[in-house]
Amino acid sequence: MGNRDDEYYDRGERRPASRRSRDDRERDTRSRDDRYRDDYYEDDYDDYDDRPVRRSGSSSRSSSSRGASSRSASGSRSASTSRSSSGRSAGSSSSRNSRSSSRAGSRGGSRGGKKNNTKAIVLLVAEVLVACILVYVAYTVFFKVDVTKVGKVNMNEEVISQSISETVAENKEMKGYTNLALFGVDSREGELTKKTRSDTIIICSINNDTGDIKLCSVYRDTYLNLSNDEYTKCNAAYAEGGPEQAISMLNMNLDMDIENFVTIGFRGLTDVVDALGGVTIDVTDAEISHLNNYQSTMATEMKRDYTPVKSAGVQTLDGLQATAYCRIRYTAGDDFRRAERQRTVLMACLDKAKTMSYSQLETVANKAFGETYTSLDLSEILDLLKNVANYNVVDNNGFPEETMRATGTIGKKGSCVVATDLESNVVWLHNFLFNDSAYSVSEDVKKYSEKIKSDTSSYLN
């Protein structure tokens, strides 16, 4: 969130049944309550002398071995891209050689004969058809889906590689899964890369064989190693080093193998939900006032009107309403419940997308691309759109696990969520995501777990 306050919202008197004017909203916004400010502390972090030594570039596993050990054939981005590229290259070469050979054979045979002319015509028609197909594909890719809007980032693969421990690289249970980091940021000023804390951190794990998806929120205030031996709220990793550092933070603390990410801002989520035609959400009485308060603030900042939610129950929320719903944290459950709401909206978006045609999904994608920042290649983005009907969210949860977490004010770091035992939480996470109940954590995680206990125990007891 950077230096912005994502928790400011109007508590003034409201006109319950009608749209409010911009003057009203601006007047009320000036009197917003700032009790829930989430300040960014520039702390002097404690040095951790007994820090684990990261693997150097020379000793880190190669990209080919990492692809083989961490994913199945369809899972790894680097592997799949390489295979796809080599497959296309081989296919193109084979096709060219075949055509060249056919033409040579034809010329060497009965020159001038009718049979030779017929073959030439057939080959010409075939080549024209291939050219037409390529033109159509190019049109579909570069014009119908306006991928030029996508904020594409090429991350430092060496940095990401060093954040993945050898224990993870050699783990057989994690094969066959594609893991993505999903970040939601306060981007009302348009910044998606860094200098803004990630309000939403979700690990999306896809079983490549079945299409089953499991979602796990990492609570934004969780006290973790930011990947550089600084310990504080984990959402500061994105603010300091963008998605590259945030992914490294997840890999190192949780023994994960994440190489790709998708980041979306408030405007992007609003546009996606609107393009989907809204999403179905069960709103409670306790959520209505907070939902409308957030709407009021965002409507003022986005210079648009909003429609108040007037009653509880299952209903279709538009983009602004759904985004406001994701931000609620002042009901029972606090930030834990907010993370659950974020997963609920994400699953509702997927359910709605599964009912839409590919052309309709192109429209949705175009709405989101201007507010999206990702490491995914074009081919991978299109594959996600084409395969959306095969995906099914089978479970979702949050980290740290409910029975193994605590909350408290950790000195200057402020109110934090603490994994009472990081090691046990990581074992739980691997069982949840990969059905690996016998997982043994890396030596790195053991070090981080002891450091977290040392830093926080005096504040929690």
Coordinates of C-alpha atoms in Angstrom, one line a residue:
M1 CA 0.0 0.0 0.0
G2 CA 3.1 2.2 0.1
N3 CA 2.3 5.4 2.0
R4 CA -1.4 5.3 1.2
D5 CA -4.0 4.3 3.7
D6 CA -6.1 1.5 2.3
E7 CA -8.3 1.5 5.3
Y8 CA -9.7 5.1 5.1
Y9 CA -13.4 5.1 4.5
D10 CA -16.4 7.3 5.1
R11 CA -18.2 7.0 8.4
G12 CA -20.4 10.1 7.9
E13 CA -24.1 10.1 7.5
R14 CA -25.3 8.5 4.2
R15 CA -28.2 8.7 1.8
P16 CA -29.2 5.0 2.0
A17 CA -31.4 4.6 -1.0
S18 CA -29.9 6.7 -3.8
R19 CA -26.6 7.4 -5.5
R20 CA -24.6 10.1 -3.8
S21 CA -23.3 13.1 -5.6
R22 CA -19.5 13.6 -6.1
D23 CA -19.7 16.7 -3.9
D24 CA -21.2 14.7 -1.1
R25 CA -18.6 12.0 -1.4
E26 CA -15.7 14.5 -1.5
R27 CA -17.1 16.3 1.6
D28 CA -17.5 13.0 3.6
T29 CA -14.1 11.7 2.4
R30 CA -12.4 14.7 4.0
S31 CA -13.8 13.6 7.4
R32 CA -12.9 9.9 7.1
D33 CA -11.9 8.1 10.3
D34 CA -8.2 7.1 10.2
R35 CA -8.2 4.8 13.2
Y36 CA -7.3 1.8 11.0
R37 CA -4.3 3.3 9.3
D38 CA -1.7 0.7 8.3
D39 CA 1.5 2.7 8.5
Y40 CA 4.7 1.7 6.7
Y41 CA 7.5 1.6 9.3
E42 CA 11.1 2.2 8.3
D43 CA 12.6 0.0 10.9
D44 CA 16.1 -0.8 11.9
Y45 CA 15.8 -4.5 11.5
D46 CA 17.6 -6.9 13.7
D47 CA 20.6 -8.7 12.2
Y48 CA 20.4 -12.4 12.2
D49 CA 24.0 -13.6 12.4
D50 CA 23.2 -17.3 12.2
R51 CA 21.5 -16.8 8.9
P52 CA 21.5 -19.7 6.4
V53 CA 23.8 -19.4 3.4
R54 CA 21.9 -19.2 0.1
R55 CA 23.1 -21.3 -2.7
S56 CA 25.4 -19.5 -5.1
G57 CA 24.8 -19.2 -8.8
S58 CA 27.4 -21.9 -9.5
S59 CA 26.0 -24.4 -7.1
S60 CA 22.3 -23.7 -7.9
R61 CA 20.5 -26.2 -9.9
S62 CA 20.2 -25.6 -13.7
S63 CA 17.0 -24.6 -15.2
S64 CA 16.6 -27.9 -16.9
S65 CA 17.1 -29.9 -13.8
R66 CA 14.8 -27.6 -11.8
G67 CA 12.1 -28.2 -14.4
A68 CA 12.6 -31.9 -14.3
S69 CA 12.6 -32.2 -10.5
S70 CA 9.9 -29.7 -9.6
R71 CA 7.2 -30.2 -12.2
S72 CA 5.8 -32.7 -14.6
A73 CA 5.9 -32.2 -18.3
S74 CA 3.0 -29.9 -18.4
G75 CA 3.7 -27.9 -15.3
S76 CA 7.0 -25.9 -15.7
R77 CA 6.8 -22.7 -17.5
S78 CA 10.4 -22.8 -18.6
A79 CA 10.1 -26.5 -19.6
S80 CA 6.7 -26.0 -21.3
T81 CA 7.9 -22.9 -23.2
S82 CA 11.1 -24.7 -24.3
R83 CA 9.1 -27.8 -25.4
S84 CA 6.6 -25.6 -27.1
S85 CA 9.3 -23.6 -28.9
S86 CA 11.3 -26.7 -29.9
G87 CA 8.1 -28.5 -31.0
R88 CA 7.1 -25.6 -33.2
S89 CA 10.6 -25.3 -34.5
A90 CA 10.8 -29.0 -35.3
G91 CA 7.4 -29.0 -36.8
S92 CA 8.1 -26.0 -39.0
S93 CA 11.4 -27.5 -40.1
S94 CA 9.8 -30.9 -40.9
S95 CA 7.1 -29.2 -42.8
R96 CA 9.5 -27.1 -44.8
N97 CA 11.7 -30.1 -45.5
S98 CA 8.7 -32.1 -46.6
R99 CA 7.5 -29.4 -49.0
S100 CA 11.0 -28.9 -50.3
S101 CA 11.4 -32.6 -50.9
S102 CA 8.1 -32.9 -52.6
R103 CA 8.8 -30.0 -54.9
A104 CA 12.3 -31.5 -55.7
G105 CA 10.8 -34.9 -56.4
S106 CA 8.2 -33.4 -58.6
R107 CA 10.8 -31.5 -60.7
G108 CA 12.9 -34.6 -61.0
G109 CA 10.1 -36.8 -62.3
S110 CA 7.9 -36.3 -65.4
R111 CA 8.6 -32.6 -66.1
G112 CA 5.8 -30.8 -67.9
G113 CA 3.4 -33.7 -67.3
K114 CA -0.2 -33.2 -65.9
K115 CA 0.7 -35.2 -62.8
N116 CA 3.5 -32.8 -62.0
N117 CA 1.2 -29.7 -62.5
T118 CA -1.4 -31.2 -60.2
K119 CA 1.1 -31.8 -57.4
A120 CA 2.3 -28.2 -57.8
I121 CA -1.2 -26.8 -57.5
V122 CA -2.0 -28.9 -54.5
L123 CA 1.2 -27.8 -52.7
L124 CA 0.4 -24.1 -53.6
V125 CA -3.1 -24.4 -52.2
A126 CA -1.7 -26.1 -49.0
E127 CA 0.8 -23.3 -48.5
V128 CA -1.9 -20.7 -49.0
L129 CA -4.1 -22.4 -46.4
V130 CA -1.2 -22.5 -43.9
A131 CA -0.5 -18.8 -44.5
C132 CA -4.2 -18.0 -43.9
I133 CA -4.2 -20.0 -40.6
L134 CA -1.1 -18.1 -39.5
V135 CA -2.7 -14.8 -40.3
Y136 CA -5.8 -15.8 -38.4
V137 CA -3.7 -16.8 -35.4
A138 CA -1.8 -13.6 -35.5
Y139 CA -5.1 -11.6 -35.7
T140 CA -6.5 -13.5 -32.7
V141 CA -3.4 -13.1 -30.6
F142 CA -2.3 -9.6 -31.3
F143 CA -5.5 -7.8 -32.2
K144 CA -8.5 -9.5 -30.6
V145 CA -6.6 -9.9 -27.4
D146 CA -4.8 -6.7 -26.8
V147 CA -1.7 -8.2 -25.2
T148 CA 0.3 -5.0 -25.7
K149 CA -1.5 -3.7 -22.6
V150 CA -0.1 -6.4 -20.3
G151 CA 2.6 -5.3 -17.9
K152 CA 5.1 -8.1 -18.8
V153 CA 8.1 -8.5 -16.5
N154 CA 11.1 -10.7 -17.1
M155 CA 12.3 -11.6 -13.6
N156 CA 15.9 -12.5 -12.7
E157 CA 15.8 -16.3 -12.9
E158 CA 19.0 -16.6 -10.9
V159 CA 17.4 -14.8 -8.0
I160 CA 14.3 -16.9 -8.1
S161 CA 16.4 -20.1 -8.4
Q162 CA 18.4 -19.2 -5.3
S163 CA 15.2 -18.8 -3.3
I164 CA 14.2 -22.4 -4.0
S165 CA 15.9 -24.8 -1.7
E166 CA 17.5 -28.1 -2.7
T167 CA 14.9 -29.8 -0.4
V168 CA 12.1 -28.5 -2.6
A169 CA 14.0 -29.1 -5.9
E170 CA 14.3 -32.8 -5.0
N171 CA 10.8 -33.3 -3.5
K172 CA 8.9 -35.8 -5.6
E173 CA 5.5 -34.9 -4.1
M174 CA 5.6 -31.5 -5.6
K175 CA 6.0 -32.8 -9.1
G176 CA 3.0 -32.3 -11.4
Y177 CA 1.9 -29.0 -9.9
T178 CA 2.1 -25.5 -11.2
N179 CA 2.3 -22.9 -8.5
L180 CA 1.4 -19.2 -9.1
A181 CA 1.6 -16.2 -6.7
L182 CA -1.4 -14.0 -7.0
F183 CA -1.0 -10.4 -5.7
G184 CA -3.6 -7.8 -5.2
V185 CA -2.3 -4.3 -4.6
D186 CA -3.6 -0.8 -3.8
S187 CA -3.0 0.6 -7.3
R188 CA -5.4 3.5 -7.3
E189 CA -2.4 5.6 -8.5
G190 CA -1.5 3.0 -11.2
E191 CA 1.6 1.5 -9.5
L192 CA 1.7 -2.3 -9.9
T193 CA 5.4 -3.0 -9.7
K194 CA 6.7 -1.9 -6.2
K195 CA 6.4 0.9 -3.7
T196 CA 3.0 -0.5 -2.7
R197 CA 2.3 -3.3 -0.2
S198 CA 0.4 -6.3 -1.4
D199 CA -3.1 -6.4 0.3
T200 CA -3.7 -9.8 -1.2
I201 CA -1.2 -12.7 -1.3
I202 CA -2.6 -16.0 -2.5
I203 CA -0.7 -19.2 -3.5
C204 CA -2.6 -20.8 -6.4
S205 CA -1.5 -24.5 -6.8
I206 CA -2.8 -26.3 -9.9
N207 CA -2.7 -30.1 -10.3
N208 CA -1.6 -30.4 -13.9
D209 CA -3.2 -33.8 -14.3
T210 CA -6.7 -33.1 -12.9
G211 CA -7.0 -29.3 -13.2
D212 CA -7.9 -29.2 -9.5
I213 CA -6.9 -25.9 -7.8
K214 CA -6.1 -25.2 -4.2
L215 CA -5.9 -21.6 -2.9
C216 CA -4.0 -20.5 0.2
S217 CA -3.9 -16.9 1.4
V218 CA -0.7 -15.8 3.2
Y219 CA -2.0 -13.3 5.6
R220 CA -0.4 -9.9 4.7
D221 CA 0.7 -9.1 8.3
T222 CA 2.5 -12.5 8.8
Y223 CA 5.9 -12.0 10.5
L224 CA 8.4 -13.6 8.0
N225 CA 11.8 -13.2 6.5
L226 CA 11.5 -10.8 3.6
S227 CA 14.1 -12.9 1.7
N228 CA 17.0 -10.6 2.8
D229 CA 17.1 -11.5 6.5
E230 CA 14.9 -8.6 7.5
Y231 CA 11.9 -9.8 9.5
T232 CA 8.6 -7.9 9.5
K233 CA 5.1 -8.1 7.9
C234 CA 5.4 -10.1 4.8
N235 CA 3.5 -7.7 2.6
A236 CA 6.5 -5.3 2.8
A237 CA 8.4 -7.6 0.5
Y238 CA 6.4 -6.5 -2.5
A239 CA 6.8 -2.8 -1.5
E240 CA 10.6 -3.2 -1.2
G241 CA 11.4 -5.4 -4.2
G242 CA 8.3 -5.9 -6.2
P243 CA 7.1 -9.4 -7.2
E244 CA 10.6 -10.8 -7.5
Q245 CA 11.3 -10.2 -3.8
A246 CA 7.7 -11.2 -2.8
I247 CA 8.1 -14.6 -4.7
S248 CA 11.5 -15.1 -3.1
M249 CA 10.0 -14.5 0.3
L250 CA 7.3 -17.1 -0.3
N251 CA 9.7 -19.7 -1.6
M252 CA 12.2 -19.3 1.2
N253 CA 9.8 -19.2 4.2
L254 CA 7.3 -21.8 2.9
D255 CA 9.6 -24.2 1.0
M256 CA 7.7 -23.4 -2.2
D257 CA 8.7 -23.6 -5.9
I258 CA 7.0 -20.5 -7.4
E259 CA 8.4 -19.0 -10.5
N260 CA 5.4 -17.0 -11.9
F261 CA 3.0 -14.4 -10.6
V262 CA 0.0 -12.2 -11.6
T263 CA -0.6 -8.8 -9.9
I264 CA -3.8 -6.9 -10.3
G265 CA -5.0 -3.6 -8.8
F266 CA -8.3 -2.3 -7.5
R267 CA -9.3 -0.9 -10.9
G268 CA -8.3 -4.1 -12.6
L269 CA -10.5 -6.3 -10.3
T270 CA -13.4 -3.8 -10.7
D271 CA -13.1 -4.0 -14.5
V272 CA -12.8 -7.8 -14.5
V273 CA -15.9 -8.3 -12.4
D274 CA -17.9 -5.8 -14.5
A275 CA -16.8 -7.6 -17.7
L276 CA -17.9 -10.9 -16.2
G277 CA -21.3 -9.4 -15.7
G278 CA -20.9 -9.4 -11.9
V279 CA -20.3 -12.3 -9.4
T280 CA -22.6 -14.1 -7.0
I281 CA -21.8 -13.4 -3.3
D282 CA -23.7 -14.0 -0.1
V283 CA -23.5 -10.7 1.8
T284 CA -24.3 -10.7 5.5
D285 CA -26.0 -7.9 7.5
A286 CA -22.7 -7.1 9.3
E287 CA -20.9 -6.5 6.0
I288 CA -23.4 -4.1 4.3
S289 CA -22.3 -0.8 6.0
H290 CA -18.6 -1.5 5.5
L291 CA -19.1 -2.6 1.9
N292 CA -20.9 0.6 1.1
N293 CA -18.3 2.7 3.0
Y294 CA -15.5 1.3 1.0
Q295 CA -17.5 1.8 -2.2
S296 CA -18.0 5.5 -1.3
T297 CA -14.2 6.1 -0.9
M298 CA -13.3 4.2 -4.1
A299 CA -16.0 5.9 -6.1
T300 CA -14.6 9.3 -5.2
E301 CA -11.0 8.3 -6.1
M302 CA -12.1 6.6 -9.3
K303 CA -14.5 9.5 -10.2
R304 CA -17.5 7.2 -10.7
D305 CA -20.9 6.5 -9.2
Y306 CA -21.7 3.6 -7.1
T307 CA -24.8 1.6 -6.2
P308 CA -25.3 0.9 -2.5
V309 CA -26.0 -2.7 -1.4
K310 CA -29.3 -2.4 0.5
S311 CA -30.0 -5.9 1.8
A312 CA -28.3 -9.1 2.9
G313 CA -28.4 -12.4 1.1
V314 CA -27.1 -14.1 -2.1
Q315 CA -26.9 -11.5 -4.8
T316 CA -24.9 -10.3 -7.8
L317 CA -22.3 -7.8 -7.0
D318 CA -20.9 -5.4 -9.7
G319 CA -17.2 -4.6 -9.9
L320 CA -17.0 -1.8 -7.4
Q321 CA -19.2 -3.7 -4.9
A322 CA -17.1 -6.9 -5.2
T323 CA -13.8 -5.0 -4.8
A324 CA -15.2 -3.2 -1.7
Y325 CA -16.4 -6.6 -0.4
C326 CA -12.8 -7.9 -0.7
R327 CA -11.5 -5.1 1.5
I328 CA -13.8 -5.5 4.5
R329 CA -11.9 -6.2 7.7
Y330 CA -14.1 -4.8 10.5
T331 CA -16.4 -7.7 11.2
A332 CA -15.8 -10.8 13.2
G333 CA -12.6 -12.5 12.0
D334 CA -10.8 -9.3 11.1
D335 CA -8.1 -9.7 8.5
F336 CA -8.5 -13.5 8.5
R337 CA -12.1 -13.1 7.3
R338 CA -11.0 -10.5 4.8
A339 CA -8.5 -12.9 3.2
E340 CA -11.4 -15.4 3.0
R341 CA -13.6 -12.9 1.2
Q342 CA -10.8 -12.3 -1.3
R343 CA -10.7 -16.1 -2.1
T344 CA -14.5 -16.1 -2.3
V345 CA -14.5 -13.4 -4.9
L346 CA -11.7 -15.1 -6.8
M347 CA -13.6 -18.4 -6.9
A348 CA -16.8 -16.6 -7.9
C349 CA -14.9 -15.0 -10.9
L350 CA -13.7 -18.5 -11.9
D351 CA -17.2 -20.0 -11.7
K352 CA -18.5 -17.2 -13.9
A353 CA -15.7 -17.4 -16.4
K354 CA -16.3 -21.2 -16.8
T355 CA -19.8 -20.4 -18.2
M356 CA -18.4 -18.0 -20.9
S357 CA -17.2 -18.5 -24.4
Y358 CA -13.6 -17.9 -25.5
S359 CA -14.6 -14.7 -27.3
Q360 CA -16.3 -13.5 -24.1
L361 CA -13.2 -14.3 -22.2
E362 CA -11.2 -12.2 -24.7
T363 CA -13.3 -9.2 -23.7
V364 CA -12.7 -9.9 -20.0
A365 CA -9.0 -10.2 -20.6
N366 CA -8.8 -6.9 -22.5
K367 CA -10.6 -5.2 -19.5
A368 CA -8.0 -6.5 -17.1
F369 CA -4.8 -6.2 -19.1
G370 CA -4.3 -2.5 -18.5
E371 CA -4.3 -3.2 -14.7
T372 CA -2.3 -6.4 -14.8
Y373 CA 1.4 -7.1 -14.2
T374 CA 2.7 -10.6 -14.8
S375 CA 5.7 -12.9 -15.6
L376 CA 3.5 -15.2 -17.8
D377 CA 4.3 -15.4 -21.5
L378 CA 1.7 -14.6 -24.1
S379 CA 1.2 -18.3 -24.9
E380 CA 0.7 -19.1 -21.2
I381 CA -1.9 -16.3 -20.9
L382 CA -3.9 -17.6 -23.9
D383 CA -3.6 -21.2 -22.5
L384 CA -5.1 -20.1 -19.2
L385 CA -8.1 -18.6 -21.1
K386 CA -8.6 -21.7 -23.2
N387 CA -8.4 -24.1 -20.3
V388 CA -10.5 -22.2 -17.8
A389 CA -13.3 -24.7 -18.1
N390 CA -11.0 -27.5 -16.9
Y391 CA -10.1 -25.7 -13.6
N392 CA -12.0 -26.5 -10.4
V393 CA -11.2 -25.0 -7.0
V394 CA -11.4 -27.9 -4.6
D395 CA -10.2 -26.3 -1.4
N396 CA -9.0 -23.1 0.1
N397 CA -7.4 -21.9 3.4
G398 CA -5.0 -19.5 5.0
F399 CA -1.5 -19.4 6.3
P400 CA -0.5 -19.6 9.1
E401 CA -3.0 -22.3 10.0
E402 CA -5.7 -21.3 12.5
T403 CA -4.5 -23.5 15.4
M404 CA -0.8 -22.7 14.9
R405 CA -0.9 -18.9 14.8
A406 CA -1.1 -15.9 17.2
T407 CA -1.5 -12.2 16.9
G408 CA 0.3 -9.4 18.8
T409 CA 2.1 -6.1 18.6
I410 CA 5.8 -7.0 17.8
G411 CA 7.6 -3.8 18.9
K412 CA 7.9 -1.2 16.1
K413 CA 6.8 -3.8 13.5
G414 CA 3.2 -3.2 14.8
S415 CA 0.4 -5.7 14.9
C416 CA 1.5 -9.0 13.3
V417 CA 0.3 -12.5 12.6
V418 CA 2.8 -14.9 14.0
A419 CA 3.3 -18.6 13.1
T420 CA 3.9 -20.0 16.5
D421 CA 6.0 -22.6 14.9
L422 CA 6.9 -21.9 11.3
E423 CA 8.2 -25.4 10.8
S424 CA 4.9 -27.1 11.7
N425 CA 3.0 -24.6 9.6
V426 CA 5.1 -25.4 6.5
V427 CA 4.5 -29.2 7.0
W428 CA 0.7 -28.4 7.2
L429 CA 0.9 -26.3 4.0
H430 CA 2.6 -29.1 2.0
N431 CA 0.0 -31.5 3.2
F432 CA -2.8 -29.1 2.2
L433 CA -1.4 -28.2 -1.2
F434 CA 0.3 -31.4 -2.3
N435 CA -1.2 -34.1 0.0
D436 CA 2.3 -34.7 1.5
S437 CA 1.7 -35.5 5.2
A438 CA 5.3 -36.7 5.7
Y439 CA 7.0 -33.5 4.4
S440 CA 10.4 -32.7 6.0
V441 CA 11.2 -29.0 5.9
S442 CA 14.4 -27.5 4.7
E443 CA 17.2 -26.4 7.0
D444 CA 16.5 -22.9 6.0
V445 CA 12.9 -23.0 7.3
K446 CA 14.2 -24.5 10.6
K447 CA 16.5 -21.4 10.9
Y448 CA 13.7 -19.0 10.1
S449 CA 11.4 -20.7 12.5
E450 CA 13.8 -20.3 15.4
K451 CA 14.5 -16.7 14.5
I452 CA 10.7 -15.9 14.5
K453 CA 10.3 -17.5 17.9
S454 CA 13.2 -15.5 19.3
D455 CA 11.8 -12.2 17.9
T456 CA 8.2 -12.7 18.9
S457 CA 7.9 -14.9 22.0
S458 CA 8.4 -12.1 24.5
Y459 CA 5.6 -10.1 22.9
L460 CA 3.2 -13.0 22.8
N461 CA 3.6 -14.5 26.3

